[in-house]
Coordinates of C-alpha atoms in Angstrom, one line a residue:
M154 CA -104.1 49.0 86.2
R155 CA -107.4 49.8 86.2
A156 CA -107.4 51.0 82.8
V157 CA -105.0 48.4 81.4
R158 CA -106.4 45.0 82.8
L159 CA -107.4 42.5 80.2
S160 CA -111.2 42.2 79.2
V161 CA -113.2 39.5 80.7
A162 CA -112.3 36.8 78.2
T163 CA -108.6 37.9 77.5
A164 CA -108.1 37.8 81.4
V165 CA -109.4 34.5 81.7
A166 CA -107.4 33.5 78.7
T167 CA -104.1 35.2 79.9
V168 CA -104.5 33.2 83.5
A169 CA -104.8 30.1 81.6
A170 CA -101.9 30.7 79.6
L171 CA -99.6 32.0 82.3
T172 CA -100.6 28.6 84.4
A173 CA -100.1 26.4 81.3
V174 CA -97.0 27.9 80.0
T175 CA -95.2 30.5 82.4
G176 CA -95.9 29.9 85.6
C177 CA -96.9 33.3 86.4
T178 CA -99.8 32.8 88.6
E179 CA -100.0 33.9 92.1
K180 CA -100.3 30.8 94.8
S181 CA -102.5 30.9 97.5
D182 CA -101.2 32.9 100.6
A183 CA -100.1 30.1 103.0
K184 CA -101.9 31.5 105.9
T185 CA -105.2 32.9 104.7
G186 CA -106.7 35.1 107.6
G187 CA -106.1 35.2 110.9
S188 CA -109.0 35.2 113.8
G189 CA -109.6 38.5 113.4
A190 CA -109.9 38.5 110.0
I191 CA -112.9 39.5 107.4
K192 CA -113.6 36.6 105.4
V193 CA -114.5 37.8 101.8
T194 CA -116.1 35.2 99.4
A195 CA -116.2 36.2 95.8
T196 CA -118.4 34.4 93.1
D197 CA -119.0 35.3 89.9
D198 CA -122.1 37.3 90.6
S199 CA -121.6 38.1 94.4
C200 CA -119.2 39.5 97.0
E201 CA -120.0 38.1 100.8
V202 CA -118.3 39.5 103.8
S203 CA -117.9 38.0 106.9
K204 CA -118.3 41.1 108.7
T205 CA -120.0 44.7 107.9
E206 CA -118.6 46.6 110.6
F207 CA -115.0 46.4 112.6
P208 CA -112.8 48.3 114.6
A209 CA -111.0 51.2 112.6
G210 CA -106.8 50.1 112.1
H211 CA -105.3 47.6 110.5
V212 CA -107.6 45.3 108.5
E213 CA -107.1 41.8 107.1
L214 CA -109.0 40.4 104.6
A215 CA -109.4 36.6 104.2
V216 CA -110.5 36.5 100.4
E217 CA -111.7 33.5 98.7
N218 CA -112.5 33.1 94.6
K219 CA -115.1 30.5 94.5
G220 CA -115.7 32.2 91.1
S221 CA -114.9 30.7 87.6
R222 CA -113.0 33.7 86.8
V223 CA -110.1 35.8 88.0
T224 CA -111.0 38.4 90.2
E225 CA -109.4 41.5 92.5
V226 CA -110.9 42.6 95.5
E227 CA -110.5 46.1 96.6
I228 CA -111.7 48.2 99.8
L229 CA -112.8 51.5 98.6
F230 CA -114.3 55.0 99.8
P231 CA -117.7 56.2 99.2
D232 CA -116.4 57.9 96.3
D233 CA -114.7 55.0 95.0
R234 CA -111.1 55.9 95.7
I235 CA -109.0 52.8 96.2
V236 CA -107.8 52.6 99.7
S237 CA -106.1 49.0 99.2
E238 CA -106.9 46.2 96.3
R239 CA -105.9 42.3 95.8
E240 CA -105.9 41.8 91.7
N241 CA -105.0 38.5 90.1
I242 CA -107.0 36.1 92.6
G243 CA -107.2 33.1 90.4
P244 CA -110.5 30.6 90.4
G245 CA -110.2 28.8 93.8
T246 CA -107.8 30.2 95.2
Q247 CA -107.1 32.1 98.5
H248 CA -105.7 35.5 99.4
T249 CA -105.0 38.3 102.1
L250 CA -104.8 42.0 101.7
T251 CA -103.4 43.6 104.7
A252 CA -104.6 47.8 105.0
E253 CA -105.1 50.4 107.3
V254 CA -108.4 52.2 107.6
K255 CA -109.7 55.2 109.2
S256 CA -112.8 55.1 111.1
G257 CA -115.9 55.3 108.2
D258 CA -117.7 54.2 105.8
Y259 CA -116.1 52.1 102.8
R260 CA -117.0 49.4 100.5
I261 CA -115.3 46.0 99.4
A262 CA -115.6 44.9 96.1
C263 CA -115.0 41.8 94.3
I264 CA -114.4 42.5 90.5
P265 CA -115.0 38.9 88.5
G266 CA -112.4 39.3 85.4
M267 CA -110.7 42.5 86.6
K268 CA -113.0 44.8 84.7
G269 CA -115.9 47.3 85.9
K270 CA -117.1 47.9 89.2
G271 CA -117.9 44.5 90.1
H272 CA -120.0 43.5 93.2
R273 CA -120.2 45.7 96.3
Q274 CA -120.7 45.8 100.0
D275 CA -121.0 48.8 102.4
V276 CA -119.1 48.5 105.3
K277 CA -118.2 50.7 108.3
A278 CA -115.1 51.0 110.6
T279 CA -115.8 52.4 114.0
G280 CA -113.4 53.9 116.5
G281 CA -111.9 57.3 116.1
K282 CA -108.3 56.1 117.5
A283 CA -105.7 56.6 114.6
V284 CA -103.3 54.3 114.4
K285 CA -100.1 53.7 116.5
R286 CA -97.4 53.2 113.8
D287 CA -93.2 53.0 114.2
P288 CA -92.0 56.6 113.7
R289 CA -90.1 54.7 110.8
L290 CA -93.2 54.1 108.9
D291 CA -94.3 57.5 109.3
E292 CA -90.9 58.8 107.4
A293 CA -91.3 55.9 104.8
V294 CA -94.9 57.5 104.1
A295 CA -93.0 61.3 103.6
A296 CA -90.9 60.0 101.5
Y297 CA -92.7 58.1 99.2
R298 CA -95.3 60.9 98.6
Q299 CA -92.3 63.1 97.7
Y300 CA -91.1 60.2 95.6
A301 CA -94.8 60.1 93.7
Q302 CA -94.5 63.7 93.2
A303 CA -91.3 64.0 91.6
Q304 CA -92.5 61.5 89.7
A305 CA -95.8 63.4 88.3
D306 CA -93.4 66.4 88.2
E307 CA -90.9 65.0 86.0
T308 CA -93.5 63.0 83.8
L309 CA -95.3 66.6 82.4
S310 CA -92.0 67.7 81.0
K311 CA -91.6 64.4 79.1
V312 CA -94.9 64.0 78.1
T313 CA -94.9 67.9 76.7
T314 CA -91.7 66.7 74.8
F315 CA -94.4 64.0 73.3
T316 CA -97.4 65.8 72.7
D317 CA -95.5 68.5 71.2
A318 CA -94.3 66.1 68.9
V319 CA -97.8 64.9 68.1
R320 CA -99.1 68.3 67.4
E321 CA -96.0 69.1 64.8
G322 CA -97.2 65.8 63.2
D323 CA -93.7 64.6 63.7
L324 CA -94.0 60.7 63.7
A325 CA -90.2 60.0 64.2
A326 CA -89.9 62.3 67.5
A327 CA -93.2 61.6 68.8
K328 CA -92.4 57.7 68.9
K329 CA -89.2 58.5 70.2
A330 CA -90.7 60.3 73.1
Y331 CA -93.4 58.1 73.8
A332 CA -92.1 55.4 76.1
P333 CA -89.8 57.9 78.1
S334 CA -93.1 60.1 78.9
R335 CA -94.8 57.3 80.8
I336 CA -91.8 56.2 83.2
G337 CA -93.0 58.2 86.2
W338 CA -96.8 57.1 85.3
E339 CA -95.7 53.3 85.5
R340 CA -93.3 54.1 88.5
T341 CA -96.4 55.1 90.7
E342 CA -99.1 54.0 89.0
P343 CA -101.0 52.7 92.2
V344 CA -101.3 56.3 93.4
A345 CA -102.6 57.3 90.1
E346 CA -105.2 54.4 90.4
S347 CA -106.4 55.6 93.8
F348 CA -107.9 58.6 92.5
G349 CA -110.7 56.2 90.4
D350 CA -111.0 58.9 87.6
I351 CA -107.5 59.4 86.1
D352 CA -106.2 56.3 84.9
P353 CA -108.9 55.5 82.8
K354 CA -108.3 58.5 80.8
V355 CA -104.5 58.2 80.0
D356 CA -104.1 54.2 80.2
V357 CA -106.7 52.8 79.2
R358 CA -106.3 49.8 76.1
A359 CA -108.9 49.2 73.5
D360 CA -110.2 46.1 75.2
G361 CA -110.2 48.2 78.7
L362 CA -112.8 50.4 77.7
E363 CA -116.5 50.6 79.3
E364 CA -119.6 51.0 77.8
G365 CA -119.5 54.4 76.2
Q366 CA -116.4 55.3 77.0
K367 CA -114.1 57.4 74.6
W368 CA -111.0 56.3 73.9
T369 CA -108.0 58.7 75.1
G370 CA -104.3 59.0 76.4
W371 CA -101.3 57.2 75.7
H372 CA -102.5 54.1 74.4
R373 CA -105.1 55.5 71.5
L374 CA -101.9 58.0 70.7
E375 CA -99.5 54.7 70.7
K376 CA -102.0 53.3 68.1
A377 CA -101.6 56.0 66.0
L378 CA -98.2 56.3 65.4
W379 CA -97.3 52.7 65.2
D380 CA -100.8 50.8 63.8
D381 CA -102.0 53.9 61.9
K382 CA -98.9 55.5 60.7
K383 CA -100.6 59.1 60.6
L384 CA -101.4 62.2 63.1
G385 CA -103.7 64.0 62.0
K386 CA -106.2 66.7 64.1
A387 CA -107.9 63.9 66.3
E388 CA -104.5 63.0 67.3
K389 CA -103.8 66.7 68.1
T390 CA -107.0 67.0 70.4
L391 CA -106.2 63.7 72.0
A392 CA -102.5 65.4 72.6
D393 CA -104.1 68.6 74.6
Q394 CA -106.2 66.0 76.1
L395 CA -103.5 64.0 77.7
D396 CA -101.5 67.1 78.6
T397 CA -104.6 68.5 80.6
D398 CA -105.1 65.2 82.3
L399 CA -101.8 64.5 83.3
K400 CA -102.1 68.0 85.0
D401 CA -104.5 67.2 86.9
W402 CA -102.8 64.0 88.4
Q403 CA -99.4 65.9 88.9
Q404 CA -101.9 68.7 91.0
R405 CA -103.2 66.0 92.8
V406 CA -100.7 63.7 93.8
G407 CA -99.8 65.1 97.1
K408 CA -103.6 64.9 98.2
A409 CA -103.4 60.8 97.8
E410 CA -104.1 58.7 100.7
I411 CA -100.9 56.9 101.5
T412 CA -100.4 54.4 104.1
P413 CA -97.3 52.1 105.1
T414 CA -99.9 49.1 103.8
S415 CA -100.9 50.9 100.9
M416 CA -97.1 51.5 99.8
A417 CA -96.8 47.6 100.2
N418 CA -100.1 46.7 98.4
G419 CA -99.2 48.7 95.3
A420 CA -95.8 47.6 95.1
K421 CA -97.3 44.3 94.7
E422 CA -99.9 45.8 92.2
L423 CA -97.2 46.6 90.5
L424 CA -95.4 43.5 90.1
D425 CA -99.1 42.4 88.9
E426 CA -99.2 45.1 86.2
V427 CA -96.0 43.2 84.6
A428 CA -97.4 39.7 85.1
T429 CA -101.0 40.6 83.2
G430 CA -99.5 43.6 80.9
K431 CA -96.1 43.4 80.0
V432 CA -95.0 40.0 80.2
T433 CA -97.7 39.0 78.2
G434 CA -97.0 42.0 75.4
E435 CA -100.8 43.4 76.2
E436 CA -99.6 46.9 77.1
E437 CA -97.8 48.0 74.3
R438 CA -99.3 46.3 71.7
Y439 CA -98.1 48.7 69.0
S440 CA -95.4 49.9 69.9
H441 CA -93.6 46.8 71.9
T442 CA -91.9 49.3 74.6
D443 CA -93.1 46.7 77.2
L444 CA -89.7 46.6 78.7
V445 CA -89.6 50.1 79.4
D446 CA -92.8 50.2 81.4
F447 CA -91.5 46.3 82.7
K448 CA -88.3 48.1 84.4
A449 CA -90.4 51.3 85.6
N450 CA -92.8 48.9 87.5
V451 CA -90.2 47.2 89.0
E452 CA -88.5 50.5 90.3
G453 CA -91.4 51.8 91.5
A454 CA -92.1 48.6 93.8
E455 CA -88.7 48.7 94.6
K456 CA -88.6 52.0 95.7
A457 CA -91.7 51.6 98.1
Y458 CA -89.8 48.1 99.6
E459 CA -86.7 49.8 100.3
L460 CA -88.3 52.5 102.4
L461 CA -90.7 50.1 104.2
K462 CA -87.6 47.8 104.9
P463 CA -86.0 49.0 108.3
V464 CA -89.2 48.0 109.5
A465 CA -90.0 44.5 108.2
S466 CA -86.6 43.6 108.2
E467 CA -87.2 43.7 112.0
N468 CA -90.3 41.8 111.8
D469 CA -89.2 39.4 109.1
A470 CA -85.7 39.3 108.2
A471 CA -86.3 36.1 106.2
L472 CA -88.6 37.9 104.2
T473 CA -86.8 40.6 103.3
K474 CA -83.9 38.8 102.4
E475 CA -86.1 36.7 99.8
L476 CA -87.3 40.2 98.5
D477 CA -83.3 41.2 98.4
K478 CA -82.7 38.1 96.5
Q479 CA -85.6 38.2 94.2
F480 CA -85.4 42.3 93.1
A481 CA -81.7 41.6 92.7
A482 CA -82.1 38.7 90.2
L483 CA -85.1 40.5 88.3
D484 CA -83.2 43.6 87.7
A485 CA -80.0 41.6 86.7
L486 CA -82.3 39.8 84.2
L487 CA -83.8 43.1 82.6
D488 CA -80.4 44.1 82.3
K489 CA -79.7 41.5 79.2
Y490 CA -82.2 43.2 77.5
R491 CA -80.5 47.1 77.1
E492 CA -76.6 47.4 76.6
D493 CA -76.5 50.8 78.6
K494 CA -77.9 50.0 82.0
T495 CA -78.1 53.5 82.9
S496 CA -80.2 53.6 79.9
Y497 CA -84.1 52.9 78.9
D498 CA -83.5 52.0 75.8
F499 CA -84.4 48.1 75.7
T500 CA -85.1 45.6 73.4
S501 CA -88.4 45.8 71.6
Y502 CA -90.6 43.2 73.1
D503 CA -91.7 41.5 69.5
K504 CA -88.2 40.7 69.4
V505 CA -88.2 38.6 72.4
G506 CA -89.1 34.7 72.3
K507 CA -91.1 32.4 74.0
A508 CA -88.2 31.1 76.1
D509 CA -87.4 34.3 76.9
R510 CA -91.0 35.6 78.2
K511 CA -91.2 32.8 80.6
E512 CA -87.8 33.2 82.1
L513 CA -89.2 37.0 82.5
S514 CA -92.5 35.6 84.0
D515 CA -90.8 33.1 86.0
G516 CA -88.6 36.2 87.7
V517 CA -91.5 38.1 88.1
N518 CA -94.1 35.2 89.8
A519 CA -90.3 34.5 92.0
L520 CA -90.8 37.8 93.2
A521 CA -94.6 38.5 93.3
E522 CA -94.9 35.8 95.9
P523 CA -92.8 37.1 98.8
L524 CA -93.7 40.6 97.8
S525 CA -97.5 40.0 98.4
K526 CA -96.1 39.4 102.4
L527 CA -94.9 42.8 102.4
A528 CA -97.5 44.5 103.8
A529 CA -98.6 41.5 106.5
A530 CA -94.7 42.5 107.9
V531 CA -94.9 46.1 108.1
V532 CA -97.9 46.0 110.8
S533 CA -96.2 43.1 112.7
K534 CA -96.0 43.5 116.6

């Protein structure tokens, strides 16, 4: 998501449009911040935290956006790897981010417009005791790690089919292979984003580039295929680079920091991906294969949820009942746009009208709200 974020201006316009037209903005969390929560106040030019030192373990950030732009709050390792994050925090709203942290140094970042590095505060988690988990949560983490690795492994072969077609100058074959090559990535994108440096290389859009950044990756090739309609020497070099960068991702997935709360928050991030990129048509603006990405994002979120569900259902049965209902409803809604439920041959998104886009947006919104509570349900006593 980091690399496919909207530009600052577009992000503001999108939030306004979703509020007025589709209702796809998130409501404030009903109960933001318990007595032990770290209060984070985000503005357009600052990020204030109520505590710079706190016990390691389960940490709750009570976030309030007092700025004029949609913002994002991240807990970061000193090297900018992401521990956990909460995106799409609208102006004047409050939200809670629940995360698991070990003792050590971290940063809390507020990112107005969800672009750039934002404003940061150094913080420290103290105490050397490991978090006590339900053994089923350790099993869930292990299973999700295997899932993420399998998705990366499968992606490499599909990407090779795509990049081989690019190198051969075969426009038709490359177009056909493009969307399938992205499915595994889209299912597990929060894991890739956690590394910080891979996502901007492979999944950035033109309006997401930082100053001085070279445009590489899938979307640069997408433009070449559908907009420029040509594959030359430059595109073949880009194909080689995409292979290299995704091989790096594949080799690093097994080293990713994964916790039950990062799985839960990651599931919510995938719904945010849908809301800010797929529903709006911003993600695949040339190929219009947004519904393929949409489905993959939902599948990845549902996988994380299903692994965490045994514990979450005991802690909050009403929540998991609602999540079951909303996942089923969104899956059924997506099925309207493909003839074969086993395939990823979805309707081109430029053929999806305004009313249908609103229906999809409403479905995302209905799932995103309860999904934002999953991390808290996982750590409830």
